[in-house]
Amino acid sequence: GLIPATIAPYLVRAIGARNTQRYALTAETFDAGEARALGLVHELAPATTLDARVGELAARLASHGPEAVRATKALLRSLDGSSPTQPQRTRAVHAIAGMRCSAEGREGVAAFLGGRAPAWR
């Protein structure tokens, strides 16, 4: 037989070790409701409103500064969900300081203070 070696680390991070163990050993399938309960999906939408909801989320994501989105993703990937360690705190401080000093960060603050949309939109 096969084992879920490739996906296991991602599942453990997403749904926890106990849930991963259950589904990896039983090979059970589950529906969208169970995927939501496990935290694999954030929300469910009927097919009739799915495109509109995806469009709303895409527009919201696109409204953020691309450098800030990249930095946020990198920061979140470096966290493991346990209590913050000093190295994690240090990375977070450096990440926010770096963004605040970047051209995108300065534009974001200026746009906010000026009551206008930022230039990256």
CSV table of N, CA and C in Angstrom, one decimal:
chain,number,residue,atom,x,y,z
A,1,GLY,N,0.8,-1.2,0.0
A,1,GLY,CA,0.0,0.0,0.0
A,1,GLY,C,0.9,1.3,0.0
A,2,LEU,N,0.2,2.4,-0.1
A,2,LEU,CA,0.9,3.7,-0.1
A,2,LEU,C,0.7,4.3,1.3
A,3,ILE,N,1.5,5.3,1.6
A,3,ILE,CA,1.4,6.1,2.8
A,3,ILE,C,1.3,7.5,2.4
A,4,PRO,N,0.7,8.4,3.3
A,4,PRO,CA,0.5,9.8,2.9
A,4,PRO,C,1.7,10.6,3.3
A,5,ALA,N,2.9,10.2,2.9
A,5,ALA,CA,4.1,10.8,3.3
A,5,ALA,C,4.2,12.3,2.8
A,6,THR,N,3.8,12.5,1.6
A,6,THR,CA,4.0,13.8,1.0
A,6,THR,C,3.1,14.8,1.7
A,7,ILE,N,1.8,14.5,1.9
A,7,ILE,CA,0.9,15.4,2.5
A,7,ILE,C,0.8,15.5,4.0
A,8,ALA,N,1.3,14.4,4.7
A,8,ALA,CA,1.2,14.3,6.1
A,8,ALA,C,1.7,15.6,6.9
A,9,PRO,N,2.8,16.1,6.6
A,9,PRO,CA,3.3,17.3,7.3
A,9,PRO,C,2.3,18.5,7.2
A,10,TYR,N,1.7,18.6,6.0
A,10,TYR,CA,0.8,19.7,5.8
A,10,TYR,C,-0.5,19.5,6.6
A,11,LEU,N,-1.0,18.2,6.6
A,11,LEU,CA,-2.2,17.9,7.3
A,11,LEU,C,-2.0,18.1,8.8
A,12,VAL,N,-0.9,17.6,9.3
A,12,VAL,CA,-0.7,17.8,10.7
A,12,VAL,C,-0.7,19.3,11.1
A,13,ARG,N,-0.2,20.1,10.3
A,13,ARG,CA,-0.2,21.5,10.6
A,13,ARG,C,-1.6,22.1,10.5
A,14,ALA,N,-2.4,21.6,9.5
A,14,ALA,CA,-3.7,22.1,9.2
A,14,ALA,C,-4.8,21.6,10.1
A,15,ILE,N,-4.8,20.3,10.4
A,15,ILE,CA,-5.9,19.7,11.2
A,15,ILE,C,-5.4,19.0,12.5
A,16,GLY,N,-4.1,19.0,12.8
A,16,GLY,CA,-3.6,18.4,14.0
A,16,GLY,C,-3.2,17.0,13.8
A,17,ALA,N,-2.4,16.5,14.7
A,17,ALA,CA,-1.9,15.2,14.7
A,17,ALA,C,-2.9,14.1,14.8
A,18,ARG,N,-3.9,14.3,15.7
A,18,ARG,CA,-4.9,13.3,16.0
A,18,ARG,C,-5.8,13.1,14.8
A,19,ASN,N,-6.3,14.3,14.2
A,19,ASN,CA,-7.1,14.2,13.1
A,19,ASN,C,-6.4,13.6,11.9
A,20,THR,N,-5.2,14.0,11.7
A,20,THR,CA,-4.4,13.4,10.6
A,20,THR,C,-4.2,11.9,10.8
A,21,GLN,N,-3.9,11.5,12.0
A,21,GLN,CA,-3.8,10.0,12.3
A,21,GLN,C,-5.1,9.3,11.9
A,22,ARG,N,-6.2,9.8,12.3
A,22,ARG,CA,-7.5,9.2,12.0
A,22,ARG,C,-7.7,9.0,10.5
A,23,TYR,N,-7.6,10.1,9.8
A,23,TYR,CA,-7.9,10.0,8.3
A,23,TYR,C,-6.8,9.3,7.6
A,24,ALA,N,-5.5,9.4,8.0
A,24,ALA,CA,-4.5,8.7,7.3
A,24,ALA,C,-4.6,7.1,7.5
A,25,LEU,N,-5.0,6.7,8.7
A,25,LEU,CA,-5.1,5.3,9.0
A,25,LEU,C,-6.4,4.7,8.5
A,26,THR,N,-7.5,5.4,8.5
A,26,THR,CA,-8.8,4.9,8.1
A,26,THR,C,-9.0,5.1,6.6
A,27,ALA,N,-8.4,6.1,6.0
A,27,ALA,CA,-8.6,6.4,4.6
A,27,ALA,C,-10.0,6.8,4.4
A,28,GLU,N,-10.7,7.3,5.4
A,28,GLU,CA,-12.1,7.8,5.3
A,28,GLU,C,-12.1,9.0,4.4
A,29,THR,N,-13.2,9.2,3.7
A,29,THR,CA,-13.4,10.4,3.0
A,29,THR,C,-14.4,11.3,3.8
A,30,PHE,N,-14.4,12.6,3.5
A,30,PHE,CA,-15.4,13.4,4.2
A,30,PHE,C,-15.9,14.5,3.3
A,31,ASP,N,-17.0,15.1,3.7
A,31,ASP,CA,-17.7,16.0,2.8
A,31,ASP,C,-17.2,17.5,3.2
A,32,ALA,N,-17.8,18.4,2.5
A,32,ALA,CA,-17.4,19.8,2.6
A,32,ALA,C,-17.6,20.3,4.1
A,33,GLY,N,-18.7,19.9,4.7
A,33,GLY,CA,-19.0,20.3,6.0
A,33,GLY,C,-18.0,19.8,7.0
A,34,GLU,N,-17.5,18.6,6.9
A,34,GLU,CA,-16.5,18.0,7.7
A,34,GLU,C,-15.1,18.8,7.4
A,35,ALA,N,-14.9,19.1,6.2
A,35,ALA,CA,-13.7,19.8,5.8
A,35,ALA,C,-13.7,21.2,6.5
A,36,ARG,N,-14.8,21.8,6.6
A,36,ARG,CA,-14.9,23.1,7.3
A,36,ARG,C,-14.7,22.9,8.8
A,37,ALA,N,-15.3,21.9,9.4
A,37,ALA,CA,-15.2,21.6,10.8
A,37,ALA,C,-13.7,21.3,11.2
A,38,LEU,N,-13.0,20.7,10.3
A,38,LEU,CA,-11.6,20.4,10.5
A,38,LEU,C,-10.7,21.6,10.3
A,39,GLY,N,-11.2,22.6,9.7
A,39,GLY,CA,-10.4,23.8,9.4
A,39,GLY,C,-9.7,23.8,8.1
A,40,LEU,N,-10.1,22.9,7.2
A,40,LEU,CA,-9.4,22.8,5.9
A,40,LEU,C,-10.0,23.8,4.9
A,41,VAL,N,-11.2,24.3,5.1
A,41,VAL,CA,-11.8,25.3,4.4
A,41,VAL,C,-12.4,26.3,5.3
A,42,HIS,N,-12.4,27.6,5.0
A,42,HIS,CA,-12.9,28.6,5.8
A,42,HIS,C,-14.5,28.8,5.8
A,43,GLU,N,-15.0,28.7,4.6
A,43,GLU,CA,-16.4,28.8,4.4
A,43,GLU,C,-16.9,28.0,3.3
A,44,LEU,N,-18.2,27.8,3.3
A,44,LEU,CA,-18.9,27.1,2.2
A,44,LEU,C,-19.9,28.1,1.5
A,45,ALA,N,-20.0,27.9,0.2
A,45,ALA,CA,-21.0,28.8,-0.5
A,45,ALA,C,-21.7,27.9,-1.5
A,46,PRO,N,-23.0,28.2,-1.7
A,46,PRO,CA,-23.7,27.4,-2.8
A,46,PRO,C,-23.2,27.8,-4.2
A,47,ALA,N,-23.3,26.9,-5.1
A,47,ALA,CA,-22.8,27.1,-6.4
A,47,ALA,C,-23.3,28.4,-7.0
A,48,THR,N,-24.5,28.7,-6.7
A,48,THR,CA,-25.1,29.9,-7.3
A,48,THR,C,-24.4,31.2,-6.9
A,49,THR,N,-23.8,31.2,-5.7
A,49,THR,CA,-23.1,32.5,-5.2
A,49,THR,C,-21.6,32.3,-5.2
A,50,LEU,N,-21.1,31.2,-5.5
A,50,LEU,CA,-19.7,30.9,-5.4
A,50,LEU,C,-18.8,31.9,-6.2
A,51,ASP,N,-19.1,32.1,-7.4
A,51,ASP,CA,-18.3,33.1,-8.2
A,51,ASP,C,-18.3,34.5,-7.6
A,52,ALA,N,-19.4,34.9,-7.1
A,52,ALA,CA,-19.5,36.2,-6.5
A,52,ALA,C,-18.6,36.3,-5.3
A,53,ARG,N,-18.7,35.2,-4.4
A,53,ARG,CA,-17.9,35.2,-3.2
A,53,ARG,C,-16.4,35.2,-3.5
A,54,VAL,N,-16.0,34.4,-4.4
A,54,VAL,CA,-14.6,34.3,-4.8
A,54,VAL,C,-14.2,35.7,-5.3
A,55,GLY,N,-15.0,36.3,-6.1
A,55,GLY,CA,-14.7,37.7,-6.6
A,55,GLY,C,-14.5,38.7,-5.5
A,56,GLU,N,-15.3,38.6,-4.4
A,56,GLU,CA,-15.2,39.5,-3.3
A,56,GLU,C,-13.9,39.3,-2.6
A,57,LEU,N,-13.6,38.0,-2.3
A,57,LEU,CA,-12.4,37.7,-1.6
A,57,LEU,C,-11.1,38.1,-2.4
A,58,ALA,N,-11.2,37.8,-3.7
A,58,ALA,CA,-10.1,38.2,-4.6
A,58,ALA,C,-9.8,39.7,-4.6
A,59,ALA,N,-10.9,40.5,-4.7
A,59,ALA,CA,-10.8,41.9,-4.7
A,59,ALA,C,-10.2,42.4,-3.4
A,60,ARG,N,-10.6,41.8,-2.3
A,60,ARG,CA,-10.1,42.2,-1.0
A,60,ARG,C,-8.6,41.9,-0.9
A,61,LEU,N,-8.2,40.7,-1.3
A,61,LEU,CA,-6.8,40.3,-1.3
A,61,LEU,C,-6.0,41.3,-2.2
A,62,ALA,N,-6.5,41.6,-3.4
A,62,ALA,CA,-5.8,42.4,-4.4
A,62,ALA,C,-5.7,43.9,-3.9
A,63,SER,N,-6.5,44.3,-2.9
A,63,SER,CA,-6.4,45.6,-2.4
A,63,SER,C,-5.3,45.9,-1.4
A,64,HIS,N,-4.6,44.8,-1.0
A,64,HIS,CA,-3.5,44.9,-0.1
A,64,HIS,C,-2.2,45.0,-0.9
A,65,GLY,N,-1.2,45.6,-0.2
A,65,GLY,CA,0.1,45.8,-0.8
A,65,GLY,C,0.8,44.5,-1.1
A,66,PRO,N,1.3,44.2,-2.3
A,66,PRO,CA,1.9,42.9,-2.6
A,66,PRO,C,3.1,42.6,-1.8
A,67,GLU,N,3.9,43.5,-1.4
A,67,GLU,CA,5.0,43.2,-0.5
A,67,GLU,C,4.5,42.8,0.8
A,68,ALA,N,3.5,43.5,1.3
A,68,ALA,CA,3.0,43.2,2.7
A,68,ALA,C,2.4,41.8,2.7
A,69,VAL,N,1.7,41.4,1.6
A,69,VAL,CA,1.1,40.1,1.5
A,69,VAL,C,2.2,39.0,1.5
A,70,ARG,N,3.3,39.2,0.7
A,70,ARG,CA,4.4,38.3,0.7
A,70,ARG,C,5.0,38.2,2.1
A,71,ALA,N,5.3,39.3,2.8
A,71,ALA,CA,5.9,39.3,4.1
A,71,ALA,C,5.0,38.6,5.1
A,72,THR,N,3.7,38.9,5.0
A,72,THR,CA,2.8,38.2,5.9
A,72,THR,C,2.8,36.7,5.8
A,73,LYS,N,2.8,36.3,4.5
A,73,LYS,CA,2.8,34.8,4.3
A,73,LYS,C,4.1,34.2,4.8
A,74,ALA,N,5.2,34.9,4.6
A,74,ALA,CA,6.5,34.3,5.1
A,74,ALA,C,6.5,34.3,6.6
A,75,LEU,N,6.0,35.3,7.3
A,75,LEU,CA,5.9,35.4,8.7
A,75,LEU,C,5.0,34.2,9.2
A,76,LEU,N,3.9,34.1,8.7
A,76,LEU,CA,2.9,33.0,9.1
A,76,LEU,C,3.5,31.6,8.9
A,77,ARG,N,4.2,31.4,7.8
A,77,ARG,CA,4.8,30.1,7.6
A,77,ARG,C,5.9,29.8,8.6
A,78,SER,N,6.5,30.8,9.2
A,78,SER,CA,7.6,30.6,10.2
A,78,SER,C,7.0,30.2,11.6
A,79,LEU,N,5.7,30.4,11.8
A,79,LEU,CA,5.1,30.1,13.1
A,79,LEU,C,4.6,28.7,13.1
A,80,ASP,N,4.7,28.1,14.2
A,80,ASP,CA,4.2,26.7,14.3
A,80,ASP,C,2.9,26.5,15.2
A,81,GLY,N,2.4,27.6,15.7
A,81,GLY,CA,1.1,27.5,16.4
A,81,GLY,C,1.3,27.3,17.9
A,82,SER,N,2.6,27.1,18.3
A,82,SER,CA,2.8,27.0,19.8
A,82,SER,C,3.0,28.4,20.4
A,83,SER,N,3.3,28.5,21.6
A,83,SER,CA,3.5,29.8,22.3
A,83,SER,C,4.7,30.5,21.6
A,84,PRO,N,4.6,31.8,21.3
A,84,PRO,CA,5.7,32.5,20.6
A,84,PRO,C,7.0,32.3,21.3
A,85,THR,N,8.0,32.0,20.6
A,85,THR,CA,9.4,32.0,21.1
A,85,THR,C,10.1,33.3,20.8
A,86,GLN,N,11.2,33.5,21.5
A,86,GLN,CA,11.9,34.8,21.3
A,86,GLN,C,12.4,34.9,19.8
A,87,PRO,N,12.9,33.9,19.2
A,87,PRO,CA,13.2,34.1,17.7
A,87,PRO,C,12.0,34.4,16.9
A,88,GLN,N,10.8,33.9,17.2
A,88,GLN,CA,9.6,34.2,16.5
A,88,GLN,C,9.2,35.7,16.7
A,89,ARG,N,9.3,36.1,18.0
A,89,ARG,CA,9.0,37.5,18.3
A,89,ARG,C,10.0,38.5,17.5
A,90,THR,N,11.3,38.1,17.5
A,90,THR,CA,12.3,38.9,16.8
A,90,THR,C,12.0,39.0,15.3
A,91,ARG,N,11.6,37.8,14.7
A,91,ARG,CA,11.2,37.8,13.3
A,91,ARG,C,10.0,38.8,13.0
A,92,ALA,N,9.0,38.7,13.9
A,92,ALA,CA,7.8,39.6,13.8
A,92,ALA,C,8.2,41.0,13.9
A,93,VAL,N,9.1,41.4,14.8
A,93,VAL,CA,9.5,42.8,14.9
A,93,VAL,C,10.3,43.3,13.7
A,94,HIS,N,11.1,42.4,13.2
A,94,HIS,CA,11.9,42.8,12.0
A,94,HIS,C,11.0,42.9,10.8
A,95,ALA,N,10.0,42.0,10.7
A,95,ALA,CA,9.1,42.0,9.6
A,95,ALA,C,8.3,43.3,9.5
A,96,ILE,N,7.7,43.7,10.7
A,96,ILE,CA,6.9,45.0,10.7
A,96,ILE,C,7.8,46.2,10.5
A,97,ALA,N,9.0,46.2,11.0
A,97,ALA,CA,9.9,47.3,10.8
A,97,ALA,C,10.3,47.4,9.4
A,98,GLY,N,10.6,46.3,8.8
A,98,GLY,CA,11.0,46.3,7.4
A,98,GLY,C,9.9,46.8,6.5
A,99,MET,N,8.7,46.4,6.7
A,99,MET,CA,7.5,46.9,5.9
A,99,MET,C,7.3,48.3,6.1
A,100,ARG,N,7.4,48.8,7.4
A,100,ARG,CA,7.1,50.2,7.6
A,100,ARG,C,8.2,51.1,6.9
A,101,CYS,N,9.4,50.6,6.8
A,101,CYS,CA,10.4,51.4,6.1
A,101,CYS,C,10.4,51.2,4.6
A,102,SER,N,9.7,50.3,4.1
A,102,SER,CA,9.7,50.1,2.6
A,102,SER,C,8.9,51.1,1.9
A,103,ALA,N,9.1,51.3,0.6
A,103,ALA,CA,8.3,52.2,-0.2
A,103,ALA,C,6.8,51.9,-0.1
A,104,GLU,N,6.5,50.6,-0.1
A,104,GLU,CA,5.1,50.2,0.0
A,104,GLU,C,4.5,50.6,1.3
A,105,GLY,N,5.3,50.4,2.4
A,105,GLY,CA,4.8,50.7,3.7
A,105,GLY,C,4.6,52.2,3.9
A,106,ARG,N,5.5,53.0,3.4
A,106,ARG,CA,5.4,54.5,3.4
A,106,ARG,C,4.2,54.9,2.6
A,107,GLU,N,3.9,54.3,1.5
A,107,GLU,CA,2.8,54.7,0.6
A,107,GLU,C,1.5,54.3,1.4
A,108,GLY,N,1.5,53.1,2.0
A,108,GLY,CA,0.3,52.7,2.8
A,108,GLY,C,-0.1,53.7,3.9
A,109,VAL,N,0.9,54.1,4.6
A,109,VAL,CA,0.7,55.0,5.7
A,109,VAL,C,0.2,56.4,5.2
A,110,ALA,N,0.9,56.9,4.1
A,110,ALA,CA,0.5,58.1,3.5
A,110,ALA,C,-0.9,58.1,3.0
A,111,ALA,N,-1.3,57.0,2.3
A,111,ALA,CA,-2.6,56.9,1.8
A,111,ALA,C,-3.6,56.9,2.9
A,112,PHE,N,-3.3,56.1,4.0
A,112,PHE,CA,-4.3,56.1,5.1
A,112,PHE,C,-4.4,57.5,5.7
A,113,LEU,N,-3.3,58.1,6.0
A,113,LEU,CA,-3.4,59.4,6.6
A,113,LEU,C,-4.0,60.5,5.7
A,114,GLY,N,-3.8,60.3,4.4
A,114,GLY,CA,-4.4,61.2,3.4
A,114,GLY,C,-5.8,60.9,3.0
A,115,GLY,N,-6.4,59.8,3.5
A,115,GLY,CA,-7.7,59.4,3.2
A,115,GLY,C,-7.9,59.0,1.7
A,116,ARG,N,-6.9,58.4,1.1
A,116,ARG,CA,-7.0,58.0,-0.3
A,116,ARG,C,-6.6,56.5,-0.5
A,117,ALA,N,-6.9,56.0,-1.6
A,117,ALA,CA,-6.5,54.6,-1.9
A,117,ALA,C,-5.0,54.6,-2.2
A,118,PRO,N,-4.3,53.5,-1.8
A,118,PRO,CA,-2.9,53.5,-2.0
A,118,PRO,C,-2.6,53.2,-3.5
A,119,ALA,N,-1.4,53.6,-3.9
A,119,ALA,CA,-1.0,53.5,-5.3
A,119,ALA,C,-1.0,52.1,-5.9
A,120,TRP,N,-0.8,51.1,-5.1
A,120,TRP,CA,-0.8,49.7,-5.6
A,120,TRP,C,-2.1,49.2,-6.1
A,121,ARG,N,-3.2,49.9,-5.7
A,121,ARG,CA,-4.6,49.4,-6.1
A,121,ARG,C,-4.8,49.5,-7.5
